[in-house]
Tab-separated table of C-alpha atoms in Angstrom:
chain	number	residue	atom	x	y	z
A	7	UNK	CA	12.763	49.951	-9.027
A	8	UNK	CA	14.176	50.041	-5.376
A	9	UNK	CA	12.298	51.674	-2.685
A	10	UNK	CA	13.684	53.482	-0.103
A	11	UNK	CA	11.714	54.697	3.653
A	12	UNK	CA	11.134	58.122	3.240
A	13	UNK	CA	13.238	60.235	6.130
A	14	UNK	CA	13.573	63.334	4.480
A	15	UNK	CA	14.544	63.501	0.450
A	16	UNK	CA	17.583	65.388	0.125
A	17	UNK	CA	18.433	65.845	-3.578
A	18	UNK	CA	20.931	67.367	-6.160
A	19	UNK	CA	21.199	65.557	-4.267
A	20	UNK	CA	19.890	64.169	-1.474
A	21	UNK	CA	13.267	63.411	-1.085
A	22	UNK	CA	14.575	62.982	0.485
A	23	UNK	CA	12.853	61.834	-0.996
A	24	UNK	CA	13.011	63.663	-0.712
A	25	UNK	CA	11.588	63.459	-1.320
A	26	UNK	CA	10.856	64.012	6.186
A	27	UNK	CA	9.749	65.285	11.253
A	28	UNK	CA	12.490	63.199	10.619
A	29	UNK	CA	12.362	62.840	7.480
A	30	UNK	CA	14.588	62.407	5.436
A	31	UNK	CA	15.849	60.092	2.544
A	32	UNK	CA	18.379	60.605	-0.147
A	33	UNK	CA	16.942	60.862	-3.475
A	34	UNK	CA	19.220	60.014	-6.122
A	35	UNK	CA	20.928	62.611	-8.728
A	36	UNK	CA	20.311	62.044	-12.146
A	37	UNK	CA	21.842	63.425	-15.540
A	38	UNK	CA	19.436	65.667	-17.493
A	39	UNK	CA	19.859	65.264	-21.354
A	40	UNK	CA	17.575	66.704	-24.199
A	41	UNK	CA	15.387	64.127	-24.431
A	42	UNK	CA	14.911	62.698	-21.134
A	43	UNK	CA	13.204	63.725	-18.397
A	44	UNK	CA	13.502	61.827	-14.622
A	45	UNK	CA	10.360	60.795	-12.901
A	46	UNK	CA	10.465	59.347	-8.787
A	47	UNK	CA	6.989	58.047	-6.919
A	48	UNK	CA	5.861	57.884	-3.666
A	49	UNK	CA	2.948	57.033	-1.305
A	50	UNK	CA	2.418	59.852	0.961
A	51	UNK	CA	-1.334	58.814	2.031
A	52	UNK	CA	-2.002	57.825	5.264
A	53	UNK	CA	-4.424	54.654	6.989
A	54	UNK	CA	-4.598	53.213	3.041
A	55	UNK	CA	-3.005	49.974	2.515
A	56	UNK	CA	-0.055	49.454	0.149
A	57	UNK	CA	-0.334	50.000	-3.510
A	58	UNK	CA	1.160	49.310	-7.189
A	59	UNK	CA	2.413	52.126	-8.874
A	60	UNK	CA	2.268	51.955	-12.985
A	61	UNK	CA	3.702	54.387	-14.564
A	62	UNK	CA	2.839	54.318	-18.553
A	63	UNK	CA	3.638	56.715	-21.352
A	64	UNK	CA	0.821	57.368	-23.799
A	65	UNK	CA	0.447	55.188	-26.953
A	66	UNK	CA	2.755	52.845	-25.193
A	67	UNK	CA	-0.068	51.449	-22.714
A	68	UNK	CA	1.302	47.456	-22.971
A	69	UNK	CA	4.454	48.371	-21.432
A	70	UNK	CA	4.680	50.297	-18.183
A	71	UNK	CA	6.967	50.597	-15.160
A	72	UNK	CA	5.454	49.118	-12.288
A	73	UNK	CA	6.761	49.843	-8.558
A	74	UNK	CA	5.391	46.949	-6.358
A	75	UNK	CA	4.058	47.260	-2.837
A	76	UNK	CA	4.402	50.946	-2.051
A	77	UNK	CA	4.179	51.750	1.301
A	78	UNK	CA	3.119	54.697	3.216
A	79	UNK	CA	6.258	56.905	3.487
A	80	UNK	CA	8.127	55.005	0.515
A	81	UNK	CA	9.893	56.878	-2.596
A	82	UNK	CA	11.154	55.332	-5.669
A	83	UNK	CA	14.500	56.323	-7.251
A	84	UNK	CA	14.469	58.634	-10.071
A	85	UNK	CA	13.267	56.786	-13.180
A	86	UNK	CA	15.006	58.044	-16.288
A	87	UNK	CA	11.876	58.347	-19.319
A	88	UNK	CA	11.366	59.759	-22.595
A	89	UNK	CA	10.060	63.422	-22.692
A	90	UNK	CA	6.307	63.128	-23.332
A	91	UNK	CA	2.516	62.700	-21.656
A	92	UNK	CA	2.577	59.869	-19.091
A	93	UNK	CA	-0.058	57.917	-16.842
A	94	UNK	CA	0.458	57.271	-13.219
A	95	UNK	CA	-1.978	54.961	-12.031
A	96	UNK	CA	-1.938	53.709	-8.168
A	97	UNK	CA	-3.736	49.957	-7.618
A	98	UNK	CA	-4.235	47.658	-4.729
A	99	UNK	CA	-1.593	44.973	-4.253
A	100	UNK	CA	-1.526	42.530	-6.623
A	101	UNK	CA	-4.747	43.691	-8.832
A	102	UNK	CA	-4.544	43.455	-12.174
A	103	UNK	CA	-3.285	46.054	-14.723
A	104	UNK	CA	-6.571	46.616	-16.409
A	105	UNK	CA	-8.669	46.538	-13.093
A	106	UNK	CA	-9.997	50.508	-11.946
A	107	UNK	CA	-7.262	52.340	-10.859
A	108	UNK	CA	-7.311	53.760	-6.761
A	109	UNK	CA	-6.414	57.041	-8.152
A	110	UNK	CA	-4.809	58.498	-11.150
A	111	UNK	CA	-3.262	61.892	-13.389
A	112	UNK	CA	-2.385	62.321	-16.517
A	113	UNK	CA	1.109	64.402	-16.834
A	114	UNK	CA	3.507	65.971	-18.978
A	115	UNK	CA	7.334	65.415	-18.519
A	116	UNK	CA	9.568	68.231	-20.124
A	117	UNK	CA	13.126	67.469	-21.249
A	118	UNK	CA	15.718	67.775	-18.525
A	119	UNK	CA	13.166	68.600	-15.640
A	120	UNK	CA	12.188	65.997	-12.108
A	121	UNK	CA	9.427	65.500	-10.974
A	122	UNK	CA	7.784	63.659	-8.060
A	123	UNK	CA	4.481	62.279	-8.291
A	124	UNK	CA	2.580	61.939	-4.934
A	125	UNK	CA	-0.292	60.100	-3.488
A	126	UNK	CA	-1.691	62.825	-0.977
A	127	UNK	CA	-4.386	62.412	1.147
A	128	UNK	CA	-6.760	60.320	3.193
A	129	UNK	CA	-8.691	57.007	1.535
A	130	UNK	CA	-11.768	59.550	1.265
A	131	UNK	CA	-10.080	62.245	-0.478
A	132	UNK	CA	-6.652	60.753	-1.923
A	133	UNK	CA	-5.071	62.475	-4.864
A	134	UNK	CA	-1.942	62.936	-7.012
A	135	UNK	CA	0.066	65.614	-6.702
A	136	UNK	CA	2.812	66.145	-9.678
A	137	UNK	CA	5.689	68.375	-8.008
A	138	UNK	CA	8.656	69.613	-9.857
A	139	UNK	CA	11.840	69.396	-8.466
A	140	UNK	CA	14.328	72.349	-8.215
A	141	UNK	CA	18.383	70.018	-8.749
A	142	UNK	CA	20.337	73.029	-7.924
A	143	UNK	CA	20.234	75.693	-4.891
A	144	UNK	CA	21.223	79.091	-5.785
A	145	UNK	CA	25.098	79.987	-5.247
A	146	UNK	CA	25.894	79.814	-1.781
A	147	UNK	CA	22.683	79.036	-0.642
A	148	UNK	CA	20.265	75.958	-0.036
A	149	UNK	CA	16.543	75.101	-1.267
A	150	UNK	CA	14.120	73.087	1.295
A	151	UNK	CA	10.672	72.072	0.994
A	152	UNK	CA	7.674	70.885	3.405
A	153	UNK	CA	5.345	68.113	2.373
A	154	UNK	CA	2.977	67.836	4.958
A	155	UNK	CA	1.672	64.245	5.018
A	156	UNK	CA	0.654	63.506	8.924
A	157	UNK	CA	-2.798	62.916	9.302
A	158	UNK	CA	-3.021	62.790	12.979
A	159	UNK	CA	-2.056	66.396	13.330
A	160	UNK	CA	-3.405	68.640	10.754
A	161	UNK	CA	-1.126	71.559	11.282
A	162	UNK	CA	2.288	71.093	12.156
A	163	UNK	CA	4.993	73.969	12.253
A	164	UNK	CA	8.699	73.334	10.723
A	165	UNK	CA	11.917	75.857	11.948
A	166	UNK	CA	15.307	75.457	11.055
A	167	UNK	CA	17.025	78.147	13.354
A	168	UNK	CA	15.599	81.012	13.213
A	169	UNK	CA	14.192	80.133	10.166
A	170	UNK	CA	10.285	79.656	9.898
A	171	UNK	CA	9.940	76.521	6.737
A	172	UNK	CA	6.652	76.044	7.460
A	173	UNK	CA	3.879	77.852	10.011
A	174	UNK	CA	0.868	75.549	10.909
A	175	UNK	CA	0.972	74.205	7.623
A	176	UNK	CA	-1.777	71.816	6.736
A	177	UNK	CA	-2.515	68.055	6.192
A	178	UNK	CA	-2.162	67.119	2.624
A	179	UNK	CA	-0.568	70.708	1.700
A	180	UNK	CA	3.000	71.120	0.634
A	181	UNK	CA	5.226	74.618	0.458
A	182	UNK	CA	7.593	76.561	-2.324
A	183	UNK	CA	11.126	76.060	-2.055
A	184	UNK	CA	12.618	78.190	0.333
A	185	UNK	CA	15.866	79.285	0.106
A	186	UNK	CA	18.043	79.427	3.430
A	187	UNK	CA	21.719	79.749	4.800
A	188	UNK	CA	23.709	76.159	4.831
A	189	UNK	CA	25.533	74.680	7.767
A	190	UNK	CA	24.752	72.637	10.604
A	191	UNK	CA	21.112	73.058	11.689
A	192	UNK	CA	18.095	71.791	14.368
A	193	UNK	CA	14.992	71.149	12.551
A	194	UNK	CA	12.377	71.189	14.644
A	195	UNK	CA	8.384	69.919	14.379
A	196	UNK	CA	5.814	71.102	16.038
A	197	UNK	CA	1.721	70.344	16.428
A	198	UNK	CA	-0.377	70.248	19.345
A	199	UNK	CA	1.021	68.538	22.193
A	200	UNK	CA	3.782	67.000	20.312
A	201	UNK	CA	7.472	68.599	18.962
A	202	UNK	CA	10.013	66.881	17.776
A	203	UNK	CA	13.475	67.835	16.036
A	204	UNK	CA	16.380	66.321	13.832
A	205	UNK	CA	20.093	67.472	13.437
A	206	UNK	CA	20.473	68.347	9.359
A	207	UNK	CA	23.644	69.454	7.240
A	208	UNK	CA	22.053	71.608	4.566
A	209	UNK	CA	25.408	71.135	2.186
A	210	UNK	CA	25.816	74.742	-0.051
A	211	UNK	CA	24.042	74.254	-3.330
A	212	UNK	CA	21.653	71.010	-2.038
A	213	UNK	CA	18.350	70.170	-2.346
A	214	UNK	CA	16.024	68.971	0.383
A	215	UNK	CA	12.069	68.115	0.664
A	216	UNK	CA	11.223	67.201	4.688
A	217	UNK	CA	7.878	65.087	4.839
A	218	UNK	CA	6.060	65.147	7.712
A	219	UNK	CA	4.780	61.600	8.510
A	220	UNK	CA	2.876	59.913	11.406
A	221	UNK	CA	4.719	57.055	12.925
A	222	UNK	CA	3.174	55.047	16.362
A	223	UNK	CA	5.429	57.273	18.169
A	224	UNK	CA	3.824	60.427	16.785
A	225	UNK	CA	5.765	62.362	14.085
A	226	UNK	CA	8.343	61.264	11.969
């Protein structure tokens, strides 16, 4: 499965990726039907080396996806499954499939519905976080939401206009959808000391999820 640097995760899309203070990365749209469900990963953790991602449906433990070397900041592409109770286990590089998992959650997919699944967190404390993904903005409108994954600043503050996304919103947390105008807008990023922003289209009827991430620079 291809993975893409996490900027921001637009979806319907575009995680963009969604699921970020730039952020930003197209996540890619997929087709609901009855029986399927669509299922993306990423490594949102911060100072923890790269993992393996399996991803394993119950009773069907011999055969499971596996997303190699995930990086901090990486999302996978949708991943089309069966509707059912699924496994998401996160491993060092290269350990083997029956070795102790890093961390791991247990997870039902519904019929038609995305999801992301998250690692969250520092080394200490790292978690997964199963998040469901709104596809579709209400008419005339657009749907953005915050995952806050920088661990150097703990609470960082997202506008878009005169819009307030996020205020002093904390490491590891992440927000609702909001629902705002579309157009042509500044996002901007601020924490102590530091601010930041990043010109965004919000398209009418789009999807977005901005992570906050640290970079050497600071935010990204």
């Amino acid at each position: 499965m291809g993975l893409r640097r996490i900027l921001a995760l637009c979806t319907v899309l575009a995680a963009v990726l969604g699921y970020g203070a730039s952020v930003a990365a197209p996540a890619l749209a997929a087709t609901s039907t009855t029986a399927t469900g669509f299922v993306r990963c990423a490594n949102l953790s911060p100072g923890n080396p790269a993992v393996d991602i399996y991803l394993l449906a119950f009773g069907n433990s011999g055969n499971p996806t596996v997303l190699k070397h995930v990086t901090y900041g990486d999302v996978s592409s949708y991943m089309a499954v069966p509707s059912g109770e699924y496994t998401v286990a996160m491993r060092a590089v290269g350990a083997s499939a029956s070795s102790p998992p890093i961390v791991s959650t247990n997870f039902m997919v519904n019929a038609g519905t995305n999801y992301t699944v998250a690692s969250l967190g520092p080394a200490a404390a790292r978690r997964v976080e199963v998040l469901k993904d709104a596809m579709a903005a209400p008419k005339g409108q657009v749907l953005v939401r915050v995952i806050q994954a920088s661990l150097k600043q703990n609470q960082v503050t997202i506008t878009d206009g005169g819009h307030t996304l996020a205020q002093q919103l904390a490491f590891g947390a992440v927000t609702s959808y909001l629902s705002v105008p579309p157009g042509s807008q500044n996002v901007q990023f601020s924490a102590s000391g530091q601010h930041t922003a990043m010109p965004e289209t919000l398209a009418v009827g789009s999807v977005h999820t901005i992570v906050v991430l640290d970079s050497s620079s600071g935010l990204k």
